[in-house]
Amino acid sequence: MTSQPIADAVVPALGEVPAFKVGEMVRTGTRFPVGHYRLPMYLRGKAAVIERVIATMGVDNEEEGFGRNAGSKGHYYRIAIPLSQIWNDYRGPASDGLRVEVYENWLERI
């Protein structure tokens, strides 16, 4: 009989599994709410790839900043946005990109 390592036996609580995986293509949200939000306007509606899931789950800073967060948590992700997505006339290598960490609620599947 082989024993399973303790780390492999851990079952995540409801909602602790990231919504997106490394390598997955996403698009940043295009919402234009009034006030201070954590995704700059020039990065909204851009295609990107998930480079990293940031551990551990964190508090939504936007909601917290407006006093609306009741302790709910979600995942942050490091995404890579090609510079050609940001500047239409970008002439550098296609591999050039901007890396930014974004909260889960600003990302959607493509």
XYZ file of N, CA and C in Angstrom:
330
model
N 0.839 -1.182 0.000
C 0.000 0.000 0.000
C 0.884 1.245 0.000
N 0.606 2.139 -0.932
C 1.371 3.388 -0.975
C 0.547 4.500 -0.346
N 1.249 5.364 0.347
C 0.516 6.480 0.961
C 0.614 7.701 0.056
N -0.431 8.472 0.063
C -0.500 9.671 -0.760
C 0.096 10.834 0.034
N 0.965 11.655 -0.587
C 1.493 12.809 0.145
C 0.350 13.705 0.622
N 0.528 14.295 1.784
C -0.524 15.130 2.363
C -0.930 16.248 1.410
N 0.011 16.907 0.762
C -0.309 18.023 -0.143
C -1.227 17.573 -1.277
N -1.066 16.341 -1.758
C -1.912 15.839 -2.842
C -3.316 15.503 -2.352
N -3.484 15.323 -1.047
C -4.775 14.947 -0.489
C -5.627 16.171 -0.142
N -5.062 17.362 -0.239
C -5.794 18.579 0.114
C -6.875 18.852 -0.927
N -8.077 19.107 -0.463
C -9.197 19.420 -1.340
C -9.505 20.903 -1.164
N -9.484 21.682 -2.260
C -9.748 23.120 -2.120
C -11.196 23.375 -1.713
N -11.383 24.430 -0.936
C -12.734 24.822 -0.543
C -13.459 25.386 -1.753
N -14.770 25.484 -1.648
C -15.584 26.011 -2.728
C -15.073 27.389 -3.145
N -14.820 27.565 -4.439
C -14.375 28.843 -4.962
C -12.875 29.062 -4.921
N -12.094 28.144 -4.348
C -10.658 28.333 -4.262
C -9.913 27.863 -5.504
N -10.594 27.195 -6.417
C -9.949 26.752 -7.647
C -9.960 27.935 -8.611
N -8.797 28.312 -9.160
C -8.755 29.456 -10.072
C -9.674 29.250 -11.272
N -10.284 30.332 -11.728
C -11.185 30.271 -12.886
C -10.412 30.096 -14.184
N -9.134 30.524 -14.205
C -8.319 30.470 -15.413
C -7.029 29.712 -15.133
N -6.450 29.153 -16.198
C -5.207 28.383 -16.089
C -4.084 29.077 -16.852
N -2.864 28.778 -16.460
C -1.689 29.288 -17.166
C -1.770 28.871 -18.628
N -1.514 29.819 -19.524
C -1.554 29.560 -20.957
C -2.894 29.844 -21.596
N -3.916 30.055 -20.801
C -5.257 30.310 -21.330
C -5.359 31.734 -21.881
N -6.051 31.859 -23.018
C -6.299 33.177 -23.612
C -7.510 33.807 -22.940
N -7.378 35.096 -22.610
C -8.457 35.843 -21.968
C -8.564 37.218 -22.620
N -9.610 37.912 -22.264
C -9.774 39.309 -22.669
C -10.069 40.092 -21.397
N -9.471 41.272 -21.283
C -9.759 42.118 -20.135
C -11.130 42.757 -20.316
N -11.800 43.038 -19.218
C -13.136 43.611 -19.258
C -13.165 44.992 -19.904
N -14.325 45.358 -20.420
C -14.485 46.668 -21.072
C -15.423 47.577 -20.286
N -15.631 47.280 -19.022
C -16.491 48.128 -18.191
C -15.866 49.508 -18.030
N -16.690 50.515 -17.901
C -16.210 51.873 -17.688
C -16.930 52.493 -16.493
N -16.743 51.895 -15.314
C -17.397 52.444 -14.131
C -16.745 53.763 -13.716
N -17.500 54.556 -12.984
C -16.985 55.817 -12.450
C -16.204 55.507 -11.184
N -15.084 56.163 -10.991
C -14.304 55.986 -9.775
C -12.951 55.368 -10.048
N -12.263 54.982 -8.999
C -10.919 54.416 -9.104
C -11.000 52.897 -9.216
N -10.486 52.366 -10.300
C -10.481 50.921 -10.507
C -9.088 50.457 -10.866
N -8.817 49.191 -10.652
C -7.467 48.638 -10.735
C -7.017 48.200 -12.115
N -7.810 48.419 -13.136
C -7.370 48.101 -14.494
C -7.399 49.390 -15.303
N -6.227 49.879 -15.726
C -6.181 51.134 -16.480
C -7.039 51.074 -17.741
N -7.585 52.207 -18.115
C -8.467 52.300 -19.286
C -7.801 51.747 -20.547
N -6.518 52.035 -20.735
C -5.850 51.620 -21.974
C -5.622 50.113 -22.065
N -5.879 49.377 -20.980
C -5.733 47.916 -20.993
C -7.071 47.190 -21.063
N -8.162 47.926 -21.117
C -9.489 47.296 -21.144
C -9.836 46.819 -22.553
N -10.429 45.629 -22.616
C -10.830 45.045 -23.890
C -9.689 44.433 -24.677
N -8.563 44.175 -24.042
C -7.377 43.640 -24.733
C -7.262 42.130 -24.551
N -6.825 41.450 -25.608
C -6.545 40.018 -25.540
C -5.227 39.818 -24.805
N -5.153 38.739 -24.031
C -3.952 38.464 -23.241
C -3.863 36.964 -22.991
N -2.732 36.558 -22.440
C -2.546 35.160 -22.042
C -2.193 35.143 -20.558
N -2.748 34.156 -19.843
C -2.439 33.999 -18.419
C -1.021 33.453 -18.309
N -0.153 34.176 -17.626
C 1.216 33.702 -17.405
C 1.390 33.046 -16.040
N 0.590 33.495 -15.074
C 0.762 32.958 -13.722
C -0.509 33.187 -12.914
N -0.858 32.206 -12.103
C -1.912 32.371 -11.104
C -1.190 32.791 -9.831
N -1.577 33.925 -9.280
C -0.921 34.438 -8.076
C -1.535 33.754 -6.851
N -0.702 33.092 -6.076
C -1.176 32.438 -4.857
C -0.855 33.359 -3.685
N -1.625 33.401 -2.721
C -2.901 32.761 -2.484
C -4.027 33.707 -2.885
N -5.259 33.278 -2.663
C -6.390 34.132 -2.997
C -6.272 35.453 -2.238
N -6.762 36.528 -2.867
C -6.675 37.840 -2.243
C -8.016 38.548 -2.226
N -8.086 39.578 -1.430
C -9.287 40.407 -1.330
C -9.371 41.292 -2.567
N -10.564 41.501 -3.082
C -10.793 42.391 -4.220
C -10.563 43.824 -3.751
N -9.423 44.403 -4.134
C -9.052 45.746 -3.672
C -10.032 46.821 -4.112
N -10.645 46.647 -5.277
C -11.620 47.639 -5.731
C -12.801 47.711 -4.782
N -13.386 46.555 -4.487
C -14.533 46.514 -3.592
C -14.141 46.986 -2.185
N -12.971 46.571 -1.755
C -12.471 46.972 -0.437
C -12.319 48.487 -0.362
N -11.810 49.100 -1.441
C -11.603 50.540 -1.485
C -12.895 51.329 -1.388
N -13.995 50.738 -1.829
C -15.292 51.408 -1.769
C -16.111 50.960 -0.554
N -15.498 50.143 0.318
C -16.179 49.687 1.519
C -17.284 48.685 1.252
N -17.220 47.999 0.097
C -18.285 47.059 -0.264
C -17.860 45.605 -0.113
N -16.645 45.348 0.327
C -16.159 43.975 0.383
C -16.431 43.378 1.753
N -17.120 42.277 1.769
C -17.417 41.598 3.025
C -16.445 40.450 3.247
N -15.196 40.610 2.823
C -14.192 39.582 3.017
C -14.125 38.556 1.910
N -14.884 38.757 0.824
C -14.816 37.792 -0.271
C -13.445 37.870 -0.930
N -12.984 36.733 -1.417
C -11.661 36.662 -2.023
C -11.739 36.034 -3.397
N -10.739 36.299 -4.196
C -10.621 35.711 -5.527
C -9.160 35.619 -5.904
N -8.908 35.209 -7.111
C -7.527 35.046 -7.575
C -7.054 36.259 -8.366
N -5.776 36.510 -8.261
C -5.097 37.471 -9.120
C -4.303 36.670 -10.139
N -4.103 37.251 -11.314
C -3.374 36.590 -12.392
C -2.380 37.566 -12.995
N -1.206 37.050 -13.361
C -0.292 37.852 -14.172
C -0.629 37.527 -15.620
N -0.958 38.557 -16.385
C -1.298 38.369 -17.790
C -0.277 39.095 -18.651
N -0.110 38.605 -19.863
C 0.781 39.234 -20.840
C -0.080 39.741 -21.996
N 0.007 41.032 -22.251
C -0.733 41.655 -23.343
C 0.272 42.067 -24.409
N 0.152 41.562 -25.636
C 1.086 41.978 -26.694
C 1.022 43.494 -26.890
N 2.173 44.115 -27.080
C 2.201 45.571 -27.262
C 1.410 46.013 -28.478
N 1.289 45.130 -29.463
C 0.483 45.460 -30.648
C -0.995 45.580 -30.300
N -1.434 44.999 -29.167
C -2.811 45.149 -28.707
C -3.026 46.529 -28.074
N -1.941 47.078 -27.548
C -2.035 48.364 -26.848
C -1.823 49.529 -27.810
N -0.834 49.390 -28.703
C -0.525 50.428 -29.691
C -0.659 49.828 -31.080
N -1.667 50.269 -31.827
C -1.924 49.715 -33.162
C -0.743 49.833 -34.109
N 0.070 50.871 -33.962
C 1.191 51.074 -34.880
C 2.512 50.552 -34.322
N 2.468 49.676 -33.312
C 3.693 49.134 -32.731
C 4.445 48.313 -33.768
N 5.730 48.591 -33.911
C 6.533 47.936 -34.942
C 7.616 46.999 -34.396
N 7.637 46.819 -33.103
C 8.646 45.950 -32.493
C 8.302 44.482 -32.667
N 9.112 43.615 -32.089
C 8.871 42.170 -32.190
C 7.508 41.770 -31.637
N 6.885 40.790 -32.254
C 5.572 40.297 -31.820
C 5.624 39.724 -30.406
N 6.806 39.333 -29.957
C 6.954 38.749 -28.624
C 6.962 39.806 -27.515
N 7.059 41.091 -27.872
C 7.044 42.156 -26.866
C 5.666 42.257 -26.234
N 5.636 42.400 -24.917
C 4.353 42.506 -24.246
C 4.457 43.219 -22.918
N 3.327 43.586 -22.409
C 3.215 44.222 -21.103
C 2.677 43.179 -20.132
N 3.317 43.059 -18.987
C 2.846 42.131 -17.952
C 2.188 42.952 -16.857
N 1.021 42.502 -16.426
C 0.276 43.205 -15.385
C -0.496 42.175 -14.567
N -0.676 42.464 -13.297
C -1.447 41.577 -12.430
C -2.859 42.115 -12.314
N -3.823 41.237 -12.597
C -5.222 41.623 -12.712
C -6.082 40.714 -11.841
N -7.076 41.311 -11.209
C -8.003 40.537 -10.385
C -8.965 39.765 -11.291
N -9.385 38.611 -10.827
C -10.187 37.667 -11.598
C -11.432 38.280 -12.254
N -12.102 39.193 -11.564
C -13.359 39.717 -12.121
C -13.171 40.629 -13.325
N -11.926 40.965 -13.678
C -11.657 41.775 -14.868
C -11.326 40.913 -16.082
N -11.346 39.596 -15.957
C -10.972 38.715 -17.056
C -12.156 37.893 -17.539
N -12.178 37.646 -18.853
C -13.213 36.792 -19.452
C -12.564 35.898 -20.494
N -13.139 34.744 -20.692
C -12.607 33.803 -21.695
C -12.853 34.338 -23.099
N -11.907 34.034 -23.959
C -12.064 34.383 -25.389
C -12.700 33.201 -26.087
